[in-house]
CSV table of C-alpha atoms and ligand atoms in Angstrom, one decimal:
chain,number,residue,atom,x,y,z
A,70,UNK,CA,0.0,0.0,0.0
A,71,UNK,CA,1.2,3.5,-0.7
A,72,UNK,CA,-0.2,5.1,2.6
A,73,UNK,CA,0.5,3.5,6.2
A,74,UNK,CA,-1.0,3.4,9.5
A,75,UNK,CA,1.7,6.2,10.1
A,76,UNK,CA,0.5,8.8,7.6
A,77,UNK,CA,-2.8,9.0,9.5
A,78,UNK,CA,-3.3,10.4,13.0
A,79,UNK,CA,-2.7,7.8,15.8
A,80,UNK,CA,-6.0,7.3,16.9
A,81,UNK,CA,-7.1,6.6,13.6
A,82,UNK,CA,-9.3,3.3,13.0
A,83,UNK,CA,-9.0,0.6,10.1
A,84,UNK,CA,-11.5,-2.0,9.7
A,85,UNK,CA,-13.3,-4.6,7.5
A,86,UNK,CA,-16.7,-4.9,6.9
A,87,UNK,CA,-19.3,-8.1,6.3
A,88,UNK,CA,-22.9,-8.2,6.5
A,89,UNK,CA,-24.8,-11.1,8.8
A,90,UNK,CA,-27.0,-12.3,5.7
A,91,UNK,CA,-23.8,-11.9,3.2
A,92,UNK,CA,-21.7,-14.5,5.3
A,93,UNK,CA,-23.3,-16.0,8.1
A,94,UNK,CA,-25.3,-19.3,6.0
A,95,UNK,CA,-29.4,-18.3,7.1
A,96,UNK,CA,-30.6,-21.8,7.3
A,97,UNK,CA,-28.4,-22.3,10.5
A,98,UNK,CA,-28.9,-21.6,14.1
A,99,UNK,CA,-32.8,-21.5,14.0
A,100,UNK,CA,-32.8,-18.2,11.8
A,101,UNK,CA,-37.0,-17.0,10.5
A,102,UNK,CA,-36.8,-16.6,6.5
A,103,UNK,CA,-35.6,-13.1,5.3
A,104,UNK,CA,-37.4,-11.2,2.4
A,105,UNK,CA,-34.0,-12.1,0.8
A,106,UNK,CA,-35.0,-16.2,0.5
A,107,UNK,CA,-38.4,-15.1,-0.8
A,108,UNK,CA,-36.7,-12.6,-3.5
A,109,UNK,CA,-33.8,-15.3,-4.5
A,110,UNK,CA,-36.3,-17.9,-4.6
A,111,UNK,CA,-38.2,-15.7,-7.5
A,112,UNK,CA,-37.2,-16.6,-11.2
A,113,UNK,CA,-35.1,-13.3,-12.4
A,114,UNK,CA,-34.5,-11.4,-8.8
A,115,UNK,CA,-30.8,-12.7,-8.1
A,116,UNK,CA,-28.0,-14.3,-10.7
A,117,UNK,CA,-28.3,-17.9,-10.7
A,118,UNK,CA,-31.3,-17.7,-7.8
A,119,UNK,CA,-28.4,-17.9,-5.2
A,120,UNK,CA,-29.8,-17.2,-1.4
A,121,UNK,CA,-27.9,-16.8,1.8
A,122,UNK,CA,-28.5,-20.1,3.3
A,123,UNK,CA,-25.1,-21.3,3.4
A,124,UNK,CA,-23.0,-18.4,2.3
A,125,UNK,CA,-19.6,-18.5,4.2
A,126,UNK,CA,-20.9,-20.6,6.8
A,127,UNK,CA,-19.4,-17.8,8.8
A,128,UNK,CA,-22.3,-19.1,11.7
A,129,UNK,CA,-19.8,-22.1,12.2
A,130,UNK,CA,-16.5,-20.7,11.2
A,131,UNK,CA,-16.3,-17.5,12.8
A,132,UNK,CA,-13.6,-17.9,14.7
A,133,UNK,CA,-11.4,-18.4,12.1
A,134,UNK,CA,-13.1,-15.3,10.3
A,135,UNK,CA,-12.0,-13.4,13.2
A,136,UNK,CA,-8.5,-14.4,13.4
A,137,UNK,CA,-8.1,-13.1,9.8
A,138,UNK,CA,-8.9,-9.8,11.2
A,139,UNK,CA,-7.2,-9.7,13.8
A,140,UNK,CA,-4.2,-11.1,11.7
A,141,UNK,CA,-4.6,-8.3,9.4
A,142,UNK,CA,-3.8,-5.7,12.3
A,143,UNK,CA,-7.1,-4.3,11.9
A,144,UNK,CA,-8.5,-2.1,15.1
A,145,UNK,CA,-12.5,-2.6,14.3
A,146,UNK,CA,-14.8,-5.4,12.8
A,147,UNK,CA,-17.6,-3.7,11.4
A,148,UNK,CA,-20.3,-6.6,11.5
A,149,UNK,CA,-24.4,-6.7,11.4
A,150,UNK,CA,-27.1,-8.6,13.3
A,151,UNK,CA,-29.8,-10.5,11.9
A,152,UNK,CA,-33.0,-9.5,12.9
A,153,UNK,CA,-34.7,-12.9,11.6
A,154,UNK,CA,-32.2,-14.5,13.1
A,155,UNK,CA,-32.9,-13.6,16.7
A,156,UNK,CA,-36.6,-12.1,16.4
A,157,UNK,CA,-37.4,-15.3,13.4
A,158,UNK,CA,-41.0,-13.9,13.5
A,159,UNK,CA,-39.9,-10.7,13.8
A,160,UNK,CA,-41.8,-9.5,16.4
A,161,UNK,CA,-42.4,-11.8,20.3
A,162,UNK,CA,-40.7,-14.8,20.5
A,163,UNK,CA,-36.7,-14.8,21.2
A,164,UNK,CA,-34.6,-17.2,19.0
A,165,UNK,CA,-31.9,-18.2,22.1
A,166,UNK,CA,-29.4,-19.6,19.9
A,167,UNK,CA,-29.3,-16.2,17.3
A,168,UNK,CA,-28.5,-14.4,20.7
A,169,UNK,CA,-26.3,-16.6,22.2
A,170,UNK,CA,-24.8,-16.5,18.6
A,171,UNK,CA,-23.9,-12.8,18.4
A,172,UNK,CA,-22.9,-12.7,22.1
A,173,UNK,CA,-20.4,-15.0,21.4
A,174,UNK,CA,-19.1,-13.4,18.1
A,175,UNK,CA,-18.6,-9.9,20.4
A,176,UNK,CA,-16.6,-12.0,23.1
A,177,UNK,CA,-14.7,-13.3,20.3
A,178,UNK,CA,-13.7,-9.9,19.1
A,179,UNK,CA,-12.9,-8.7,22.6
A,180,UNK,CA,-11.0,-11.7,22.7
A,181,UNK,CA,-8.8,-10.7,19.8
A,182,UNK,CA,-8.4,-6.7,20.2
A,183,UNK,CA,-11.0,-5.9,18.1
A,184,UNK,CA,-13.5,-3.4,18.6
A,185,UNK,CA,-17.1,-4.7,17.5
A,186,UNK,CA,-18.6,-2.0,15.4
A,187,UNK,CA,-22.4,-3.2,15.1
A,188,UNK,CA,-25.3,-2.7,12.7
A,189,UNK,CA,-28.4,-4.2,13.7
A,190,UNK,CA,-30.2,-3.7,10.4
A,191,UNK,CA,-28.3,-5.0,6.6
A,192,UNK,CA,-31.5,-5.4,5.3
A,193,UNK,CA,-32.4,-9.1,6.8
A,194,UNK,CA,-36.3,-8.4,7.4
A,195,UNK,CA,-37.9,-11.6,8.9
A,196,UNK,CA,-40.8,-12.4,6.0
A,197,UNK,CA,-44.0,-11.9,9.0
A,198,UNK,CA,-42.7,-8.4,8.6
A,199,UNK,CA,-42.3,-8.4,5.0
A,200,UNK,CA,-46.1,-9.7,4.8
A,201,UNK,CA,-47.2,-7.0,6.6
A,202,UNK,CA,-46.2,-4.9,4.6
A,203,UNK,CA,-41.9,-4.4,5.9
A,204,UNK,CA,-40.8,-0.7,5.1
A,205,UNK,CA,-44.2,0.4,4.0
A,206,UNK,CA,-45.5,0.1,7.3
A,207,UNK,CA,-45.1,2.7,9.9
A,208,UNK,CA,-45.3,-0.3,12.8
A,209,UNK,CA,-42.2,-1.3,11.5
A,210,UNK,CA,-40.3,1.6,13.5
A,211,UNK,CA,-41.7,0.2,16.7
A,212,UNK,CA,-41.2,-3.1,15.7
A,213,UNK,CA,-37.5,-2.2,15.0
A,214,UNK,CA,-37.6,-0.3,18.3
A,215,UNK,CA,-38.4,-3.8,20.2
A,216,UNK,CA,-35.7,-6.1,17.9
A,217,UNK,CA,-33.2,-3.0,19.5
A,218,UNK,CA,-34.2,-3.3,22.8
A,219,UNK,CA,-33.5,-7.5,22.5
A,220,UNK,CA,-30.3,-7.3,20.4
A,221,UNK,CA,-28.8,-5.1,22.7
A,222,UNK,CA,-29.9,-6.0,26.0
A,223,UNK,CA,-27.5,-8.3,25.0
A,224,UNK,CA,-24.8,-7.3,23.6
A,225,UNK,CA,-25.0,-3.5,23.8
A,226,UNK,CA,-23.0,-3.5,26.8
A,227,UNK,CA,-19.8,-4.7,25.0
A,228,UNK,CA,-20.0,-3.0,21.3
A,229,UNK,CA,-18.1,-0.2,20.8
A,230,UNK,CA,-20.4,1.7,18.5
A,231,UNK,CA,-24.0,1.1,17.0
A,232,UNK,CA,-26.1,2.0,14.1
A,233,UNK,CA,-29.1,1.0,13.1
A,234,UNK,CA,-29.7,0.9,9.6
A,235,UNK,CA,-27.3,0.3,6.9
A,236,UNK,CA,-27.9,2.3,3.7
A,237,UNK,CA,-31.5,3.9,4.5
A,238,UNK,CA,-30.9,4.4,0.5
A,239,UNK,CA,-31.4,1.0,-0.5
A,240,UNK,CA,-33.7,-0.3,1.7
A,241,UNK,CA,-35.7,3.0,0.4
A,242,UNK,CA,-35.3,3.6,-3.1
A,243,UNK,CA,-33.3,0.5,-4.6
A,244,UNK,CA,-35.9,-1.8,-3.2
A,245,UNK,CA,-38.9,-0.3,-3.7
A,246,UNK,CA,-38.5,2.0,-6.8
A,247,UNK,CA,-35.7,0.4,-8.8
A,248,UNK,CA,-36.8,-3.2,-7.7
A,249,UNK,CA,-33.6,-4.2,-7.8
A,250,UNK,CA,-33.3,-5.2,-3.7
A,251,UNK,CA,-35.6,-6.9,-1.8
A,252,UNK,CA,-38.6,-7.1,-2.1
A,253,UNK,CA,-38.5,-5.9,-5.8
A,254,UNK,CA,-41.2,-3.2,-5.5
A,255,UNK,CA,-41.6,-0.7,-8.3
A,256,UNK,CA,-43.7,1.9,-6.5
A,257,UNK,CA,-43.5,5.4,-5.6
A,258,UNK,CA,-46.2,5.7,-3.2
A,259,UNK,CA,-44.1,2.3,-1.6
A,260,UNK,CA,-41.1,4.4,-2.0
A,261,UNK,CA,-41.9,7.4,-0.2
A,262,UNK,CA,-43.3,5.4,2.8
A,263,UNK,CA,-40.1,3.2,3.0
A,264,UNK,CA,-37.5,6.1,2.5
A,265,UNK,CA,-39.0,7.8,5.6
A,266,UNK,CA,-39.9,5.0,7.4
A,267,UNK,CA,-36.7,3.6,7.7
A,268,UNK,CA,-35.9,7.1,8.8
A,269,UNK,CA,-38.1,7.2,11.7
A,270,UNK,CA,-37.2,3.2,12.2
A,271,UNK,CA,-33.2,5.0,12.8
A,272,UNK,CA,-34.9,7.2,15.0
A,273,UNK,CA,-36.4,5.1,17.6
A,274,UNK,CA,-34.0,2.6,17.3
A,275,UNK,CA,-31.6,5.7,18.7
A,276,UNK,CA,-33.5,6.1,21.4
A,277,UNK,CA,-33.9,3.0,22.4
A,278,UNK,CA,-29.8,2.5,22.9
A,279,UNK,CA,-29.7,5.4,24.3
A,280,UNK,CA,-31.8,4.3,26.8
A,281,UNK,CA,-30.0,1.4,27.1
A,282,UNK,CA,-27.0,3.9,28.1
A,283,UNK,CA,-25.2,2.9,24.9
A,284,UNK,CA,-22.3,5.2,23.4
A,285,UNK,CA,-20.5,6.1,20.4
A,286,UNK,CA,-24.2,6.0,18.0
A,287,UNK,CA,-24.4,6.8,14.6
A,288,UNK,CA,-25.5,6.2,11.4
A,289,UNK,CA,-24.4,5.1,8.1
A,290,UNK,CA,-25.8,6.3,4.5
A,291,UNK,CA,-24.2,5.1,0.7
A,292,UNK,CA,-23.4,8.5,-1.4
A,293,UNK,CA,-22.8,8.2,-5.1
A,294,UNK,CA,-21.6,10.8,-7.1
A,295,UNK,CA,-23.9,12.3,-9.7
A,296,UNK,CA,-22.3,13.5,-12.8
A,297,UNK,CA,-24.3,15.4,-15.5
A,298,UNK,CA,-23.9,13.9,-18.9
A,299,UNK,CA,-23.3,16.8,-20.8
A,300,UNK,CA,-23.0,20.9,-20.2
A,301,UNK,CA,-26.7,21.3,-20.4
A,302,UNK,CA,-29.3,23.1,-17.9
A,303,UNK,CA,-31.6,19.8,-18.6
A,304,UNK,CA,-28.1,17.6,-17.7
A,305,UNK,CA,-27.1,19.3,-14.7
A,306,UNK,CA,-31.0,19.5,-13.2
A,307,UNK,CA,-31.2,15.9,-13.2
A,308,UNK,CA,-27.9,15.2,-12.1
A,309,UNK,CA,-28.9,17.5,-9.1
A,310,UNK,CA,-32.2,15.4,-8.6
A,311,UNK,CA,-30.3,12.2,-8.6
A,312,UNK,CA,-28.2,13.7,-5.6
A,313,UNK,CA,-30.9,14.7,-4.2
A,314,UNK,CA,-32.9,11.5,-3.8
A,315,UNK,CA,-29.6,9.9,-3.0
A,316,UNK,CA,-27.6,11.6,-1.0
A,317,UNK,CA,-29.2,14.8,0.8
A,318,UNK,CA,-32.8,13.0,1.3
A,319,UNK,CA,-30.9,11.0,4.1
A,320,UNK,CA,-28.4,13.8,5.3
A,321,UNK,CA,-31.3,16.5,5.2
A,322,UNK,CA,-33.7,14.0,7.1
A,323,UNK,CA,-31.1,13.4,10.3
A,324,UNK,CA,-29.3,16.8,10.6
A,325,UNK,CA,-31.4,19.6,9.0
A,326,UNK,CA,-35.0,17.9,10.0
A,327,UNK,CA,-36.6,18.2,6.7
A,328,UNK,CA,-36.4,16.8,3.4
A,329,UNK,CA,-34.8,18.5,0.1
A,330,UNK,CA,-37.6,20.6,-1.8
A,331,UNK,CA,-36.6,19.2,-5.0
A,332,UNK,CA,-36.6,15.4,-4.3
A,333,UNK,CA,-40.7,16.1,-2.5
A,334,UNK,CA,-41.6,17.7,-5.6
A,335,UNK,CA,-41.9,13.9,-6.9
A,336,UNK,CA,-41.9,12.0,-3.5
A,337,UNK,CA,-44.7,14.8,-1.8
A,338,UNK,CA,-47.9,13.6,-2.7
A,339,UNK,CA,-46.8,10.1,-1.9
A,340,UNK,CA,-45.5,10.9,1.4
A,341,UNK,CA,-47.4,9.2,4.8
A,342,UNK,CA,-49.8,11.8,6.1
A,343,UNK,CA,-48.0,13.8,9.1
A,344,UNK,CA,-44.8,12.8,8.4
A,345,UNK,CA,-43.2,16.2,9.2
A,346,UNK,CA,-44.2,15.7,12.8
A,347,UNK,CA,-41.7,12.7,12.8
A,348,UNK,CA,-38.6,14.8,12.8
A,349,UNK,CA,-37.8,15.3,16.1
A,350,UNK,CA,-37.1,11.2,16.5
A,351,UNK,CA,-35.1,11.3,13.0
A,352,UNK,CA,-33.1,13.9,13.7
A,353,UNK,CA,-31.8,13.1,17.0
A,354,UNK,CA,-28.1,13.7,17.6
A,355,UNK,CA,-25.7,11.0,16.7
A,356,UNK,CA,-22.1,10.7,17.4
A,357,UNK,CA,-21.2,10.1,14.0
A,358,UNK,CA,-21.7,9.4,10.6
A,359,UNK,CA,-20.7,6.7,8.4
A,360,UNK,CA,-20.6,6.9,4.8
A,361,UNK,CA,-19.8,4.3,1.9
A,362,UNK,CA,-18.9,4.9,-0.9
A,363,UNK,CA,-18.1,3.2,-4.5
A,364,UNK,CA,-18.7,5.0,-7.0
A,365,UNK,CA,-20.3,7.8,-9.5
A,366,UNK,CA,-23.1,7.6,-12.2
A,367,UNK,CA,-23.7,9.8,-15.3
A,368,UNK,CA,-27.0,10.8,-15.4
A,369,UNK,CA,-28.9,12.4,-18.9
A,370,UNK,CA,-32.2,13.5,-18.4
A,371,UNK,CA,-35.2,12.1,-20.1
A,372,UNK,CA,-38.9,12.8,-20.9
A,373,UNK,CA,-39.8,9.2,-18.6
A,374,UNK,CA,-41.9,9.9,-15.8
A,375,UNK,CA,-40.5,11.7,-12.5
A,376,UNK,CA,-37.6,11.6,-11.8
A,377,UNK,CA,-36.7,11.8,-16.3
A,378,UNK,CA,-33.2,10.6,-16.3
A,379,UNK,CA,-31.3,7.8,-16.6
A,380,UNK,CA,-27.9,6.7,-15.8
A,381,UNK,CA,-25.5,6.7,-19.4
A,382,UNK,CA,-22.3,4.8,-19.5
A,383,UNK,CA,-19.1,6.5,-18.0
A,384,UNK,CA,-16.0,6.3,-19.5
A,385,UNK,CA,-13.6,5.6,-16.3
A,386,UNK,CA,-12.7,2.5,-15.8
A,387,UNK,CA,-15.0,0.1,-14.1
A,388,UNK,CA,-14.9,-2.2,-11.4
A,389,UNK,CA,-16.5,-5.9,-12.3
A,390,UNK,CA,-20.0,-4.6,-10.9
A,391,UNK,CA,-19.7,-2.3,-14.0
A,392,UNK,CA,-19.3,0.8,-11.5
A,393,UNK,CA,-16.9,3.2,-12.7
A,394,UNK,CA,-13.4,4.3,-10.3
A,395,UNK,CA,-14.2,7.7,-9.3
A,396,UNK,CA,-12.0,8.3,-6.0
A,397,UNK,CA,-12.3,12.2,-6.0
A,398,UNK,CA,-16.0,11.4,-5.0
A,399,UNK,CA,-15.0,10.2,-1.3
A,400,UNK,CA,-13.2,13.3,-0.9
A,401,UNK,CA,-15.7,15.1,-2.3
A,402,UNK,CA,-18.4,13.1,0.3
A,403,UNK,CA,-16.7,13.9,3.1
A,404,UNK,CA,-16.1,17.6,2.0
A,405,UNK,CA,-19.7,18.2,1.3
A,406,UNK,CA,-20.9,16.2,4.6
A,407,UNK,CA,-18.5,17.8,7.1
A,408,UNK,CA,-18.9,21.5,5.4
A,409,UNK,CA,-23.1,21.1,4.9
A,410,UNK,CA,-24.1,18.7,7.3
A,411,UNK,CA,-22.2,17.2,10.6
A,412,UNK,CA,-19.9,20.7,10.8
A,413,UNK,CA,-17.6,18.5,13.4
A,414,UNK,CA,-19.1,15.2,14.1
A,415,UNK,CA,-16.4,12.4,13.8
A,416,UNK,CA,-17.2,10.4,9.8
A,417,UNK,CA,-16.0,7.2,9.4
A,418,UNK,CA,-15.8,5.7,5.5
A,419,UNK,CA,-17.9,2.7,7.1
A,420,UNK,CA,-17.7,0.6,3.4
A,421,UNK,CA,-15.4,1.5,0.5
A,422,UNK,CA,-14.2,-1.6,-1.7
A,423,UNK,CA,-14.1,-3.0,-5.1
A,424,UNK,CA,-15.4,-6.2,-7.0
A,425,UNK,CA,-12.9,-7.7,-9.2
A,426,UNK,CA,-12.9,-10.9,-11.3
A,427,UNK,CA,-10.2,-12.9,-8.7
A,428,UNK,CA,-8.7,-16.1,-9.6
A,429,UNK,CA,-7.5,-18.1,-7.4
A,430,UNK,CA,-4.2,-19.7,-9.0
A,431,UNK,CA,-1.4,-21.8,-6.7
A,432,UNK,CA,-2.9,-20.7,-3.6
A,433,UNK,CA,-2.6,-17.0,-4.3
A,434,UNK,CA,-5.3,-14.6,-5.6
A,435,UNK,CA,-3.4,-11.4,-7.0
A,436,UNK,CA,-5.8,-8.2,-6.7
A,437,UNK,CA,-3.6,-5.6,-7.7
A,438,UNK,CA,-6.3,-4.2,-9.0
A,439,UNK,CA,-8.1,-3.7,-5.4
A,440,UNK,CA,-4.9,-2.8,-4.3
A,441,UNK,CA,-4.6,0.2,-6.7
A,442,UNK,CA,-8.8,0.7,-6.0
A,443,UNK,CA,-7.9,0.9,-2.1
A,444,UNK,CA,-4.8,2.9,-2.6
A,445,UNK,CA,-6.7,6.0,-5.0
A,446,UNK,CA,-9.7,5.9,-2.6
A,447,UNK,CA,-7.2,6.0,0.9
A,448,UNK,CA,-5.5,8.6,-0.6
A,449,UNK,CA,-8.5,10.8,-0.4
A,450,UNK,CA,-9.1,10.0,3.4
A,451,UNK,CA,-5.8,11.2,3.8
A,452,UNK,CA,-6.4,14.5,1.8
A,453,UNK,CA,-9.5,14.9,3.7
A,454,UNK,CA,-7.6,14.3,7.1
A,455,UNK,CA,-5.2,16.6,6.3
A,456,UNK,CA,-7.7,19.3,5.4
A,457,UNK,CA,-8.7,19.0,9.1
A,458,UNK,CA,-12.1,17.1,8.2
A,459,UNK,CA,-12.6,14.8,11.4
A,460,UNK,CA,-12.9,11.7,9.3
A,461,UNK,CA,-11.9,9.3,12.3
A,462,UNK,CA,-11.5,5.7,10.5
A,463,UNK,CA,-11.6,3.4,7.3
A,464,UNK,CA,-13.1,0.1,6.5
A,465,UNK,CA,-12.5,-1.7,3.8
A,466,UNK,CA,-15.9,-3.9,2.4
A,467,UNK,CA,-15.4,-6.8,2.5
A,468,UNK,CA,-12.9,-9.1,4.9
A,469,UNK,CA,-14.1,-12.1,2.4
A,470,UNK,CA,-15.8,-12.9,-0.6
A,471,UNK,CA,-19.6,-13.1,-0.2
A,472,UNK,CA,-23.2,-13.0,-1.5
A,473,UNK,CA,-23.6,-9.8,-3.4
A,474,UNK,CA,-27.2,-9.6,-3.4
A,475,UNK,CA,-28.9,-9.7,-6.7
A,476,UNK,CA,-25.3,-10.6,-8.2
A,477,UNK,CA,-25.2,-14.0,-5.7
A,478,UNK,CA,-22.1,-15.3,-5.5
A,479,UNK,CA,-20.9,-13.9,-8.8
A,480,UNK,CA,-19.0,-10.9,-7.3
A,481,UNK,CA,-15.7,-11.0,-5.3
A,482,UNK,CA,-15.3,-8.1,-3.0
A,483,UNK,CA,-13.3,-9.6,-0.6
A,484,UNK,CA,-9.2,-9.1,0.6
A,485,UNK,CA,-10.0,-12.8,1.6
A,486,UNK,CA,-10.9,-15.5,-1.2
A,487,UNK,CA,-13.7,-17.6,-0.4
A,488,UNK,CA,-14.3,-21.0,-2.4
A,489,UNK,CA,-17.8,-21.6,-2.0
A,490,UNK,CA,-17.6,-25.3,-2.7
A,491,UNK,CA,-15.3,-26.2,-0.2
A,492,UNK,CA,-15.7,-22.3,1.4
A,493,UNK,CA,-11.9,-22.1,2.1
A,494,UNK,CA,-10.4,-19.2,2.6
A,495,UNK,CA,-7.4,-17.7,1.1
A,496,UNK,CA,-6.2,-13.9,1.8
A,497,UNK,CA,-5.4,-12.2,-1.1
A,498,UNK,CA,-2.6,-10.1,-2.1
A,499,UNK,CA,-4.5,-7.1,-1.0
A,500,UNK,CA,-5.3,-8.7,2.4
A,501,UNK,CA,-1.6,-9.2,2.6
A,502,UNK,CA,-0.8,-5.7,1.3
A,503,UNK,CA,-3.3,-4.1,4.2
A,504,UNK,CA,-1.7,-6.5,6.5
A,505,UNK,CA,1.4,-4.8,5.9
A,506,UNK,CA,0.2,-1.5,6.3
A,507,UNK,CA,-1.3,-1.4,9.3
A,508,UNK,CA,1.4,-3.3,11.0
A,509,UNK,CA,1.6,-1.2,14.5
B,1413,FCB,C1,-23.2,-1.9,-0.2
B,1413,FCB,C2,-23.7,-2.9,0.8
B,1413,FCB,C3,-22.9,-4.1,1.0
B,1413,FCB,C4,-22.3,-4.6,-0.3
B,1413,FCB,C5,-21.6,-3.5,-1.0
B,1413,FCB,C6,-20.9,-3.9,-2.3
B,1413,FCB,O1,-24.2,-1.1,-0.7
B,1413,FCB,O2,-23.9,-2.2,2.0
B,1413,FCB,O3,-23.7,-5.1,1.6
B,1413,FCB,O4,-23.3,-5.2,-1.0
B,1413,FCB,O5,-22.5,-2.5,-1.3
């Protein structure tokens, strides 16, 4: 790696994220069905109809998942708990063997120097929720509220930070007006409940570890970059809207209390009735914000329905998920957020990461190009860092190849190979390049 632990401030963090439903094998351990079995197990939804039952079988091999961190010399393990694992109806009765599960998984971690980072929500919804209606149903925030109150009156005692919801984007938007995520809605009156519900679901989760006396809060949005396609008015109005619905809907919803004027000119009439009284639970203070971050889109504006764009093809060069390398967005993320939004609240880049088409040849798996992907994007931490922007830590996503959601087990984001026949693991060159980095 071109950049060390040295060139950053010594109290600077370095971690690796993984997801529970990415690794952990769902059929194990007494786990309820996620609205991700239903949407594999439909023809179309996910590459080759792969699910999460097995995965890495990280239920059963954990502890050799968290020696590889620890052998990596990272300081955090940024991991997520399964709601349907613990709470397999969602709501009621307690699945002893999920909690016993993840109570275990923090000991381990405390065990080996690593501070657990948690994130009770990446997106596992237990289907009895999902058939009542998941996002679109305000209930869910109290709902979420309880799963908080079980998942860390266990373990919130010994995690050293918390969030509640990864990517309030995807659950919102992705999965209920692109279609693309779980559970594959296409609906902007589902849309506009979901986006804020999960914002109001953040909210009461909040309160709910802060009355459990929990520290060190926060909250983690994706950001991607919106480019206009060309110089026009028309180019740069939709490129604007696409940030908006993005990007600012989130970070307008938790620190200015409202949402952006020009993303409610399509999301407005759609929105639950009252929702403005809702802000003072969304926009309670956290100690942080986390952002991931991949990548930009080019965005031309159409005649379509609102929002009339769509994305055009970028001519950077592009990551195996097709996503373009754009480092100068991160710094420009953590610019924007520090400057507009958090003026002083510690970030953390809580995901940044790259798929590439690994092959695993003599026992090695050379990544230089995640190496080079990791160098250009660490470099920008560092330039933010040295601008004086509290960005406070870096993970990488992912410790080891997983599923990848609608792209199964088709894309390899990992600094850890995983063979997912005999589900072997081999660190990669970049595994042993960050290894080397962060040597203390
Ligand atoms: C993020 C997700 C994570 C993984 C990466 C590639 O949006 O949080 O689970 O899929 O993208």
């Amino acid at each position: 790696m071109k950049l060390t632990r040295k060139d950053f401030p010594a109290d600077f963090l370095w971690g690796a994220a993984t997801s529970s439903y990415q690794i952990e094998g769902h059929a194990q351990g007494g786990a309820g069905l996620t609205e991700w079995d239903t949407f594999a197990a439909t023809p179309g939804n996910v590459r080759n109809g792969d699910d999460g039952a097995r995965a890495c079988d990280h239920y059963n091999r954990w502890p050799e998942d968290l020696d590889l961190m620890r052998d990596a010399n990272f300081d955090v393990y940024r991991f997520s708990t399964s709601w349907a694992r613990v709470m397999p109806e969602g709501r009621g009765p307690v699945n002893a063997e999920g909690l016993d599960f993840y109570d275990r998984l923090v000991d381990g971690m405390l065990e080996r120097g690593l501070k657990p980072a948690a994130t009770l929500y990446h997106w596992e919804l237990p289907v009895p929720l999902a058939d009542m209606g998941g996002w679109r149903n305000r209930e869910i925030a109290n709902w979420f509220a309880d799963f908080t109150e079980v998942m860390m009156g266990r373990i919130g005692d010994r995690v050293w930070s918390a969030a509640p919801i990864n990517e309030p984007w995807c659950v919102g938007w992705l999965s209920h007006f692109l279609g693309v995520h779980a559970p594959g809605l296409r609906d902007i009156r589902a849309t506009a409940h979901a986006m804020h519900h999960v914002m109001l679901g953040h909210g009461r989760s909040l309160e709910v570890m802060r009355g459990l006396g929990m520290k060190n809060l926060g909250a983690v949005c994706n950001f991607e970059y919106a480019t206009p396609a060309d110089a026009s008015p028309e180019a740069q109005k939709a490129a604007t809207l696409y940030d908006g619905y993005y990007n600012r809907f989130f970070l307008s919803g938790l620190f200015n209390r409202s949402y952006p004027a020009d993303v409610m000119e399509g999301l407005g009439p759609h929105m639950p009735k009252g929702y403005e009284k809702d802000f003072d639970i969304i926009g309670k203070p956290v100690d942080w914000l986390g952002l991931n971050y991949y990548t930009r889109k080019i965005i031309a504006p159409d005649n379509g329905p609102w929002p009339g764009h769509h994305e055009v093809e970028g001519p950077l060069p592009k990551t195996s998920m097709d996503w373009e390398i754009f480092p100068d967005g991160l710094y420009s993320f953590l610019k924007r957020t520090h400057d507009g939004y958090t003026r002083g609240l510690p970030l953390y880049v809580t995901e940044n990461g790259m798929a590439n088409p690994d092959r695993l040849v003599n026992g090695a798996v050379n990544d230089q190009g995640r190496i080079d992907y990791l160098n250009a994007h660490i470099a920008k931490v560092k330039q933010a860092v040295d601008e004086g922007i509290p960005v406070k830590g870096y993970f990488t996503w992912s410790l080891m190849d997983n599923y990848e959601w609608s792209r199964g087990y088709d894309q390899r984001f990992g600094l850890v190979h995983v063979d997912f026949d005999s589900l072997q693991r081999t660190p990669k060159a970049s595994y042993h390049a960050m290894k080397a980095a962060l040597a203390r």
